[in-house]
Short mmCIF file of C-alpha atoms in Angstrom, two decimals:
data_model
loop_
_atom_site.label_atom_id
_atom_site.label_comp_id
_atom_site.label_asym_id
_atom_site.label_seq_id
_atom_site.Cartn_x
_atom_site.Cartn_y
_atom_site.Cartn_z
CA MET F 2 23.44 6.78 8.63
CA LYS F 3 19.99 7.03 6.94
CA LYS F 4 20.52 3.54 4.93
CA LEU F 5 21.91 2.07 8.28
CA GLY F 6 18.45 3.30 9.80
CA PHE F 7 16.09 1.94 7.11
CA LEU F 8 17.86 -1.47 7.07
CA PHE F 9 17.46 -1.50 11.15
CA LEU F 10 13.61 -0.65 10.68
CA ILE F 11 13.43 -3.63 7.98
CA LEU F 12 14.91 -6.06 10.43
CA LEU F 13 12.85 -4.79 13.20
CA PHE F 14 9.90 -5.38 11.18
CA LEU F 15 11.02 -8.97 10.37
CA ILE F 16 12.00 -10.17 13.87
CA PRO F 17 8.82 -11.50 16.09
CA ASN F 18 8.19 -9.05 19.01
CA SER F 19 7.02 -10.00 22.61
CA PHE F 20 5.22 -6.77 22.44
CA ALA F 21 3.10 -7.07 19.30
CA GLN F 22 -0.59 -7.13 19.66
CA ASN F 23 -2.09 -10.40 20.25
CA GLY F 24 0.18 -12.26 18.41
CA TYR F 25 0.15 -10.08 15.28
CA PRO F 26 3.36 -9.51 13.51
CA GLU F 27 5.09 -5.92 14.86
CA ILE F 28 3.39 -2.91 13.49
CA LEU F 29 5.76 0.07 13.21
CA SER F 30 4.98 3.50 14.46
CA MET F 31 3.99 6.43 12.25
CA LYS F 32 7.36 7.72 12.12
CA GLU F 33 9.15 4.28 11.55
CA ARG F 34 6.69 3.68 8.61
CA ALA F 35 7.76 7.05 6.92
CA GLU F 36 11.28 5.97 7.17
CA VAL F 37 10.63 2.42 5.70
CA ILE F 38 8.69 4.12 2.98
CA ASP F 39 10.85 6.63 1.88
CA GLY F 40 13.85 3.86 2.01
CA LEU F 41 11.89 1.74 -0.36
CA LEU F 42 11.16 4.48 -2.72
CA GLU F 43 14.62 5.42 -2.89
CA ASP F 44 15.83 1.82 -3.30
CA LYS F 45 13.43 1.21 -6.00
CA ILE F 46 14.03 4.20 -8.28
CA GLN F 47 17.61 3.10 -8.18
CA THR F 48 17.25 -0.69 -8.48
CA VAL F 49 13.94 -1.12 -10.68
CA LEU F 50 13.43 2.16 -12.64
CA PRO F 51 16.36 2.36 -14.76
CA ASP F 52 15.70 -1.21 -16.24
CA LEU F 53 11.95 -0.15 -16.59
CA MET F 54 12.85 2.97 -18.83
CA ARG F 55 15.38 1.01 -21.21
CA ARG F 56 12.96 -1.87 -21.62
CA THR F 57 9.92 0.64 -22.65
CA GLY F 58 12.29 2.76 -24.75
CA ILE F 59 11.50 6.03 -22.85
CA ASP F 60 14.44 8.26 -21.84
CA MET F 61 12.75 11.05 -19.95
CA TRP F 62 9.49 10.53 -17.88
CA VAL F 63 7.63 13.63 -16.96
CA VAL F 64 5.08 13.32 -14.30
CA VAL F 65 2.70 16.03 -13.54
CA SER F 66 0.01 16.93 -11.12
CA ARG F 67 -1.68 19.73 -9.09
CA GLU F 68 -2.36 19.62 -5.45
CA TYR F 69 -5.55 17.41 -4.69
CA ASN F 70 -5.71 16.34 -8.55
CA GLU F 71 -3.01 13.99 -8.16
CA ASP F 72 -2.06 11.42 -10.95
CA PRO F 73 -2.10 7.80 -9.27
CA VAL F 74 1.63 7.67 -10.16
CA ILE F 75 2.85 10.72 -8.64
CA GLU F 76 1.25 9.50 -5.44
CA THR F 77 3.82 6.45 -5.35
CA LEU F 78 6.78 8.77 -6.10
CA LEU F 79 6.15 11.65 -3.25
CA PRO F 80 7.58 11.09 0.11
CA ALA F 81 5.49 9.49 3.02
CA THR F 82 5.27 12.96 4.86
CA TRP F 83 3.72 14.45 1.65
CA LEU F 84 -0.05 13.65 1.71
CA ALA F 85 -0.51 15.35 -1.61
CA ALA F 86 1.40 17.31 -4.50
CA ARG F 87 2.16 21.03 -3.52
CA ARG F 88 0.91 23.50 -6.04
CA ARG F 89 1.95 22.18 -9.46
CA THR F 90 4.43 19.66 -9.07
CA ILE F 91 6.71 18.37 -11.84
CA LEU F 92 8.64 15.39 -11.62
CA VAL F 93 11.36 14.60 -14.25
CA MET F 94 13.21 11.23 -14.58
CA TYR F 95 15.73 10.96 -17.11
CA ASP F 96 17.66 7.81 -18.05
CA GLN F 97 21.46 8.93 -18.37
CA GLY F 98 22.71 5.85 -19.92
CA GLU F 99 23.84 2.32 -18.97
CA GLY F 100 25.73 2.34 -15.62
CA LYS F 101 24.71 5.98 -14.99
CA GLY F 102 21.23 5.67 -13.49
CA VAL F 103 18.30 7.83 -13.50
CA GLU F 104 18.50 11.48 -12.75
CA THR F 105 15.61 12.54 -10.63
CA LEU F 106 14.52 16.28 -10.48
CA ALA F 107 11.77 18.35 -9.32
CA VAL F 108 10.23 21.29 -10.93
CA ALA F 109 9.05 22.60 -7.87
CA ARG F 110 9.73 25.06 -5.27
CA TYR F 111 11.10 22.45 -2.97
CA ASP F 112 12.94 19.23 -3.03
CA VAL F 113 10.33 16.37 -3.19
CA GLY F 114 11.87 14.09 -0.63
CA THR F 115 15.38 13.04 -0.90
CA THR F 116 15.04 11.62 -4.07
CA PHE F 117 13.91 14.55 -6.34
CA LYS F 118 16.06 17.42 -6.20
CA LYS F 119 14.65 21.23 -6.47
CA ALA F 120 15.37 22.32 -10.19
CA TRP F 121 13.66 25.45 -10.32
CA ASP F 122 14.34 28.70 -8.72
CA LYS F 123 11.37 30.70 -8.96
CA GLU F 124 12.96 34.08 -8.40
CA LYS F 125 15.57 33.65 -11.20
CA GLU F 126 12.77 31.96 -13.65
CA PRO F 127 9.44 32.96 -12.53
CA ASP F 128 7.66 30.48 -15.23
CA GLN F 129 7.69 26.82 -14.35
CA TRP F 130 6.88 25.55 -17.61
CA LYS F 131 9.85 27.42 -19.04
CA ARG F 132 12.12 25.94 -16.42
CA LEU F 133 10.88 22.47 -17.59
CA LYS F 134 11.85 23.38 -21.28
CA GLU F 135 15.35 24.33 -20.19
CA ILE F 136 15.90 21.05 -18.58
CA ILE F 137 14.58 19.06 -21.95
CA GLU F 138 16.71 21.15 -24.11
CA GLU F 139 19.76 20.53 -22.07
CA ARG F 140 19.13 16.90 -22.11
CA ASN F 141 17.86 16.48 -25.56
CA PRO F 142 15.58 13.32 -24.80
CA LYS F 143 14.64 10.84 -27.74
CA LYS F 144 11.06 10.06 -26.28
CA ILE F 145 9.42 12.13 -23.48
CA GLY F 146 6.81 9.88 -21.65
CA VAL F 147 3.79 11.33 -20.14
CA ASN F 148 1.14 9.51 -18.30
CA GLN F 149 -1.82 8.78 -20.97
CA SER F 150 -3.37 5.50 -21.45
CA ASP F 151 -6.64 3.76 -22.80
CA ASP F 152 -6.56 0.75 -20.93
CA TRP F 153 -5.40 1.59 -17.51
CA GLY F 154 -6.88 4.49 -15.42
CA LEU F 155 -3.85 4.35 -13.18
CA ALA F 156 -1.58 5.32 -16.26
CA ASP F 157 -3.85 8.00 -17.40
CA GLY F 158 -2.96 10.50 -14.88
CA ILE F 159 -2.05 13.61 -16.65
CA VAL F 160 -5.02 16.11 -17.11
CA ALA F 161 -5.99 17.72 -20.50
CA THR F 162 -4.56 21.31 -18.99
CA ASP F 163 -1.33 20.34 -17.98
CA LEU F 164 -0.52 18.37 -21.18
CA GLN F 165 -1.88 21.39 -23.35
CA GLU F 166 0.35 23.79 -21.20
CA MET F 167 3.46 21.55 -21.37
CA LYS F 168 3.08 21.27 -25.03
CA SER F 169 2.75 24.96 -25.71
CA ALA F 170 5.75 25.56 -23.30
CA ILE F 171 8.26 23.22 -24.66
CA GLY F 172 7.47 23.68 -28.41
CA LYS F 173 7.10 21.75 -31.72
CA LYS F 174 10.23 20.21 -31.41
CA TYR F 175 9.94 18.22 -28.36
CA SER F 176 6.11 18.07 -28.25
CA GLU F 177 6.71 15.62 -31.26
CA ARG F 178 8.79 13.55 -29.03
CA ILE F 179 5.94 13.10 -26.42
CA VAL F 180 4.53 9.45 -26.41
CA SER F 181 2.22 7.71 -24.05
CA ALA F 182 4.24 6.27 -20.77
CA GLU F 183 1.55 3.86 -19.95
CA LYS F 184 3.94 0.87 -20.40
CA LEU F 185 6.58 2.65 -18.17
CA ALA F 186 3.91 3.53 -15.77
CA VAL F 187 2.29 0.16 -15.41
CA GLY F 188 5.84 -1.67 -15.10
CA TRP F 189 6.45 0.87 -12.15
CA LEU F 190 3.58 0.09 -10.64
CA GLU F 191 3.34 -3.31 -11.03
CA THR F 192 6.85 -4.18 -10.49
CA ARG F 193 7.86 -5.13 -6.95
CA SER F 194 11.33 -4.60 -5.72
CA ALA F 195 13.40 -7.16 -3.78
CA LYS F 196 13.20 -4.82 -0.54
CA GLU F 197 9.47 -4.66 -0.86
CA MET F 198 9.26 -8.35 -1.07
CA THR F 199 10.84 -8.87 1.97
CA ILE F 200 8.14 -7.05 4.14
CA TYR F 201 5.31 -8.05 1.98
CA PRO F 202 4.93 -11.39 3.49
CA GLN F 203 4.45 -9.67 7.06
CA ILE F 204 1.75 -7.28 5.57
CA VAL F 205 -0.32 -10.30 4.24
CA ARG F 206 0.42 -12.29 7.49
CA ILE F 207 -1.56 -9.44 9.34
CA ALA F 208 -4.28 -9.45 7.27
CA HIS F 209 -4.53 -13.32 7.46
CA LYS F 210 -4.22 -12.94 11.34
CA ILE F 211 -7.22 -10.41 11.36
CA ILE F 212 -9.46 -12.70 9.51
CA GLU F 213 -8.53 -15.65 11.51
CA GLN F 214 -9.46 -13.89 14.71
CA GLY F 215 -12.70 -12.52 13.09
CA PHE F 216 -13.79 -15.89 12.13
CA SER F 217 -13.66 -17.41 15.33
CA ASP F 218 -15.86 -17.90 18.45
CA GLU F 219 -13.90 -14.88 20.02
CA VAL F 220 -16.01 -12.98 17.59
CA ILE F 221 -18.98 -15.13 16.28
CA GLN F 222 -21.67 -16.25 18.59
CA PRO F 223 -23.94 -18.44 16.16
CA GLY F 224 -27.78 -17.36 16.62
CA VAL F 225 -26.84 -13.86 17.91
CA THR F 226 -23.93 -12.51 15.56
CA THR F 227 -24.91 -11.24 12.24
CA THR F 228 -22.73 -10.83 9.02
CA ASN F 229 -22.93 -6.99 9.30
CA ASP F 230 -21.48 -7.38 12.92
CA ILE F 231 -18.34 -9.20 11.24
CA VAL F 232 -17.79 -6.69 8.91
CA TRP F 233 -17.75 -3.89 11.42
CA TRP F 234 -15.47 -5.73 13.66
CA PHE F 235 -13.06 -6.03 10.84
CA ARG F 236 -13.13 -2.33 10.28
CA GLU F 237 -12.95 -1.55 14.25
CA LYS F 238 -10.00 -4.18 14.10
CA ILE F 239 -8.14 -2.16 11.46
CA ARG F 240 -8.46 0.89 13.14
CA GLU F 241 -7.34 -0.63 16.62
CA LEU F 242 -4.13 -1.83 14.75
CA LYS F 243 -3.59 1.86 13.32
CA LEU F 244 -3.97 0.48 9.72
CA ILE F 245 -6.23 1.43 7.06
CA THR F 246 -8.44 -0.56 4.34
CA TRP F 247 -8.82 0.08 0.83
CA PHE F 248 -12.21 -1.17 0.59
CA HIS F 249 -14.89 -2.12 2.81
CA PRO F 250 -15.26 -5.62 3.78
CA SER F 251 -17.75 -7.96 3.10
CA VAL F 252 -19.12 -11.21 4.71
CA SER F 253 -21.66 -13.47 3.14
CA ILE F 254 -23.14 -16.96 3.97
CA GLN F 255 -24.00 -19.94 1.85
CA ARG F 256 -26.31 -22.51 3.76
CA ALA F 257 -28.85 -25.30 2.94
CA ASP F 258 -31.69 -23.08 1.68
CA PRO F 259 -33.18 -22.40 -1.67
CA GLU F 260 -31.08 -19.23 -2.18
CA SER F 261 -28.68 -19.65 -5.29
CA PHE F 262 -25.37 -17.96 -5.70
CA ASP F 263 -25.46 -14.42 -7.24
CA HIS F 264 -22.33 -12.80 -7.89
CA LEU F 265 -23.73 -9.30 -8.04
CA ARG F 266 -25.21 -9.98 -4.55
CA SER F 267 -21.94 -10.85 -3.46
CA PHE F 268 -20.78 -7.25 -3.89
CA SER F 269 -23.77 -5.14 -3.18
CA SER F 270 -27.50 -5.63 -2.12
CA ARG F 271 -26.15 -8.19 0.65
CA PRO F 272 -28.66 -8.46 3.59
CA ASP F 273 -26.95 -6.51 6.40
CA ASN F 274 -28.30 -8.47 9.26
CA ASN F 275 -28.04 -11.95 8.17
CA VAL F 276 -27.93 -13.97 11.45
CA ILE F 277 -24.96 -16.63 11.53
CA MET F 278 -26.18 -20.19 12.36
CA PRO F 279 -24.74 -23.45 12.99
CA GLY F 280 -24.34 -25.09 9.56
CA ASP F 281 -23.49 -21.91 7.63
CA LEU F 282 -20.61 -21.68 5.48
CA LEU F 283 -19.00 -18.09 5.74
CA HIS F 284 -17.08 -16.17 3.30
CA VAL F 285 -15.19 -12.85 3.82
CA ASP F 286 -13.51 -10.81 1.18
CA PHE F 287 -11.17 -8.29 3.09
CA GLY F 288 -7.79 -6.18 2.62
CA ILE F 289 -5.46 -3.60 4.41
CA THR F 290 -2.78 -1.17 3.39
CA TYR F 291 0.23 -0.77 5.08
CA LEU F 292 3.50 0.57 4.03
CA ARG F 293 1.80 1.59 0.64
CA LEU F 294 1.31 -1.98 -0.15
CA ASN F 295 -2.24 -3.45 -0.29
CA THR F 296 -3.60 -7.04 0.53
CA ASP F 297 -6.90 -8.47 -0.77
CA THR F 298 -8.05 -12.02 0.74
CA GLN F 299 -11.10 -14.16 0.52
CA GLN F 300 -11.37 -17.08 2.92
CA HIS F 301 -14.04 -19.33 4.33
CA ALA F 302 -15.34 -20.64 7.57
CA TYR F 303 -18.05 -23.44 8.73
CA ILE F 304 -20.10 -22.93 12.00
CA LEU F 305 -20.07 -26.43 13.41
CA ARG F 306 -23.69 -27.92 14.23
CA PRO F 307 -24.34 -29.55 17.67
CA GLY F 308 -22.50 -32.74 17.56
CA GLU F 309 -20.13 -32.24 14.81
CA THR F 310 -16.48 -32.42 15.19
CA GLU F 311 -15.14 -31.42 11.74
CA VAL F 312 -16.31 -29.72 8.47
CA PRO F 313 -18.61 -31.76 6.35
CA GLU F 314 -16.90 -34.08 3.92
CA TYR F 315 -18.92 -32.71 0.98
CA LEU F 316 -17.52 -29.08 1.63
CA ASN F 317 -14.29 -30.22 2.14
CA LYS F 318 -14.43 -31.78 -1.46
CA ALA F 319 -16.01 -28.45 -2.96
CA PHE F 320 -13.08 -26.49 -1.26
CA ASP F 321 -10.50 -28.87 -2.83
CA ASN F 322 -11.89 -27.93 -6.25
CA GLY F 323 -11.16 -24.62 -5.47
CA ASN F 324 -7.63 -25.27 -4.50
CA ARG F 325 -7.33 -27.39 -7.55
CA LEU F 326 -8.32 -24.61 -9.70
CA GLN F 327 -5.75 -22.55 -8.04
CA ASP F 328 -3.13 -24.81 -9.02
CA ILE F 329 -4.17 -25.18 -12.66
CA PHE F 330 -4.47 -21.44 -12.95
CA THR F 331 -1.00 -20.47 -11.49
CA ASN F 332 0.91 -23.23 -12.97
CA ASN F 333 -0.15 -21.77 -16.54
CA PHE F 334 1.62 -18.40 -15.44
CA LYS F 335 4.71 -17.87 -17.93
CA GLU F 336 6.60 -14.50 -18.70
CA GLY F 337 5.53 -13.14 -21.76
CA ARG F 338 1.99 -14.82 -21.93
CA THR F 339 -0.77 -12.59 -21.84
CA GLY F 340 -3.62 -12.63 -19.19
CA ASN F 341 -6.37 -13.52 -21.73
CA GLU F 342 -3.88 -16.65 -23.01
CA VAL F 343 -3.74 -17.83 -19.19
CA LEU F 344 -7.40 -17.33 -18.67
CA LYS F 345 -8.28 -19.38 -21.71
CA MET F 346 -5.84 -22.32 -20.83
CA SER F 347 -6.87 -22.39 -17.39
CA ARG F 348 -10.60 -22.44 -17.97
CA GLU F 349 -10.19 -25.02 -20.75
CA GLN F 350 -8.09 -27.30 -18.28
CA ALA F 351 -10.15 -26.86 -15.25
CA ILE F 352 -13.66 -27.57 -17.56
CA ALA F 353 -11.58 -30.77 -18.78
CA GLU F 354 -10.93 -31.85 -15.25
CA GLY F 355 -14.57 -31.35 -14.31
CA ILE F 356 -14.33 -28.24 -12.51
CA LYS F 357 -16.94 -25.31 -13.17
CA PRO F 358 -14.51 -22.34 -13.09
CA SER F 359 -14.81 -18.51 -12.86
CA ILE F 360 -11.39 -16.55 -12.71
CA TYR F 361 -11.11 -12.97 -12.25
CA THR F 362 -7.54 -12.23 -10.83
CA HIS F 363 -5.99 -8.90 -10.58
CA PRO F 364 -2.38 -7.09 -9.97
CA ILE F 365 -2.04 -5.89 -6.56
CA GLY F 366 0.59 -3.56 -4.90
CA TYR F 367 0.22 0.00 -4.47
CA HIS F 368 -3.38 -0.24 -5.25
CA GLY F 369 -5.46 -2.91 -4.30
CA HIS F 370 -6.95 -3.25 -7.96
CA ALA F 371 -3.58 -2.15 -9.45
CA ALA F 372 -2.26 -1.86 -12.91
CA GLY F 373 -0.79 -4.58 -14.85
CA THR F 374 -2.04 -7.93 -16.42
CA THR F 375 -5.67 -8.58 -15.89
CA LEU F 376 -6.63 -12.23 -15.91
CA GLY F 377 -10.29 -12.38 -16.33
CA MET F 378 -13.15 -10.68 -14.89
CA TRP F 379 -16.24 -12.49 -13.22
CA ASP F 380 -18.54 -10.89 -16.16
CA SER F 381 -15.69 -11.42 -18.63
CA GLN F 382 -14.59 -14.83 -18.76
CA GLY F 383 -13.80 -14.77 -22.46
CA GLY F 384 -11.04 -12.28 -21.86
CA VAL F 385 -10.38 -8.64 -21.36
CA PRO F 386 -9.44 -6.34 -24.31
CA GLY F 387 -6.48 -4.21 -23.50
CA SER F 388 -5.19 -5.02 -19.83
CA GLY F 389 -5.80 -8.65 -20.79
CA ASP F 390 -3.63 -8.64 -23.77
CA TYR F 391 -0.59 -7.09 -21.71
CA PRO F 392 2.00 -9.70 -21.03
CA LEU F 393 2.86 -11.06 -17.80
CA HIS F 394 6.13 -9.92 -16.48
CA LEU F 395 8.40 -11.11 -13.81
CA ASN F 396 8.53 -9.73 -10.30
CA THR F 397 5.03 -8.75 -10.25
CA ALA F 398 2.17 -9.38 -7.70
CA TYR F 399 -1.29 -10.73 -8.18
CA SER F 400 -4.46 -11.38 -5.93
CA ILE F 401 -5.35 -14.94 -7.26
CA GLU F 402 -8.97 -14.56 -7.45
CA LEU F 403 -11.36 -17.28 -8.64
CA ASN F 404 -14.22 -19.38 -7.70
CA ALA F 405 -15.12 -23.10 -8.20
CA ALA F 406 -18.68 -24.17 -8.25
CA THR F 407 -19.81 -27.54 -6.90
CA PHE F 408 -23.30 -29.08 -6.65
CA ILE F 409 -23.89 -30.41 -3.09
CA GLU F 410 -26.47 -32.91 -2.96
CA GLU F 411 -26.97 -32.53 0.60
CA TRP F 412 -27.99 -29.12 0.30
CA GLY F 413 -29.77 -29.60 -3.07
CA LYS F 414 -27.72 -26.66 -4.93
CA GLU F 415 -24.68 -25.55 -6.20
CA ILE F 416 -22.19 -23.50 -4.05
CA ARG F 417 -19.26 -21.60 -4.86
CA ILE F 418 -15.86 -21.48 -3.12
CA MET F 419 -14.45 -18.19 -3.50
CA LEU F 420 -10.96 -17.84 -3.03
CA GLU F 421 -8.52 -14.83 -3.14
CA GLU F 422 -4.80 -14.94 -1.88
CA ASP F 423 -1.93 -12.52 -2.84
CA ALA F 424 0.79 -14.14 -4.71
CA PHE F 425 4.19 -13.39 -6.36
CA PHE F 426 5.29 -14.33 -9.94
CA ASP F 427 9.21 -14.54 -10.05
CA GLU F 428 11.55 -17.02 -12.38
CA THR F 429 10.46 -19.57 -9.87
CA GLY F 430 6.80 -19.27 -10.62
CA VAL F 431 4.04 -18.26 -8.80
CA TRP F 432 4.20 -18.55 -4.91
CA TYR F 433 1.75 -17.22 -2.23
CA ILE F 434 3.04 -14.58 -0.39
CA ASP F 435 2.04 -15.87 3.02
CA GLY F 436 0.55 -19.27 2.33
CA ARG F 437 -3.12 -19.71 1.36
CA GLN F 438 -6.07 -21.18 2.84
CA LYS F 439 -6.21 -25.03 2.23
CA GLU F 440 -9.06 -26.25 4.47
CA ILE F 441 -12.01 -24.22 5.74
CA MET F 442 -11.69 -22.89 8.96
CA MET F 443 -14.00 -24.41 11.95
CA ILE F 444 -16.00 -22.18 14.29
CA PRO F 445 -15.27 -23.05 17.02
CA ARG F 446 -11.71 -24.28 16.43
CA ILE F 447 -12.12 -27.06 19.08
CA PRO F 448 -15.33 -28.85 18.97
CA ALA F 449 -17.27 -29.12 22.05
CA LYS F 450 -17.19 -32.33 23.78
CA GLN F 451 -20.66 -34.30 23.92
#
């Protein structure tokens, strides 16, 4: 019955509903969201985790957290109604072998959702660590993975105290079998299940719809509205839809003035009350979190001048360079290639085509800046040690984030077309989860008649 309920909610989420707000895809109630989240988690543990454990050679994965000091990984393993670990929560995942699946246990006072069954009776054995030792001895794993990592903060969640107490409790024999589970943790975080990818397009579509509404004359009155007004409109809209964001949005302007592009300025020290005027090229960086999945999008809009009926051709050509850079970059994705290899190949090809590229793409999923293959950073265009040396794996999602610089004669300066769209990489290649922006939005959408 539970599985039927989960499938019904997934179906409900996918069917257009006349009661959706202002044309937005259906947004579930909090109760319905919890059922979907828990169903996705249970499915992913059954369908994805066994292969990841065998790929990384770890037959037992131990994730430990204390309340309000959570390992980033445990936050993705808790049921939707658990907003934090309780006391000390120890989750054990044991690969029982080919065809037998992964055993999931909670060395805790309670079941942790429906997936991790309580495996500790404090009345029988008061020492939680001793009970963990018994579980380990009963299963005799070859490798015990814990979340330690030099390259990914998200895979470095075990704290020094817990690791020290764990080693002391399980003894020398099993302590010597402890290994870093960073590649298993990264694999868990970066891999999207088939059911997650059933709903991800609708999540990205909600984000696109919010941007489309915010970048319209429904919200923007040239000469009056400021970039900061739009930023806060986005924040209010997210709340109105009963969603959350994982970062504060930004809205910036490029225009025919002497000011040059400054990447640092696009993240900080931006003028709060920059009044939007006709002839401005607007840029937004925006993301939401829904059903434990995140979006990250950057798009552009142009404010028509009086008498203009379309975006100036020189801006369209600059935008085409941005789309071309996206194509060059995503066409170089290949399973097993490292992020640094793809970055180098893509930059060389773009430069050979006369495009001035900057590529800084990151994985996305449970986190906005997620664990997985890093493909450049805006200040590391020669490659990123560690996470950039990690190979691409199939069934992973990325924010395809980059910019292409073009000199605009009419403005007497170089501008950047800064694009970011969420995409999925599988055996067919890279495809955009809800499409991508292929032309600059006009404000107003329908030009005034002269």
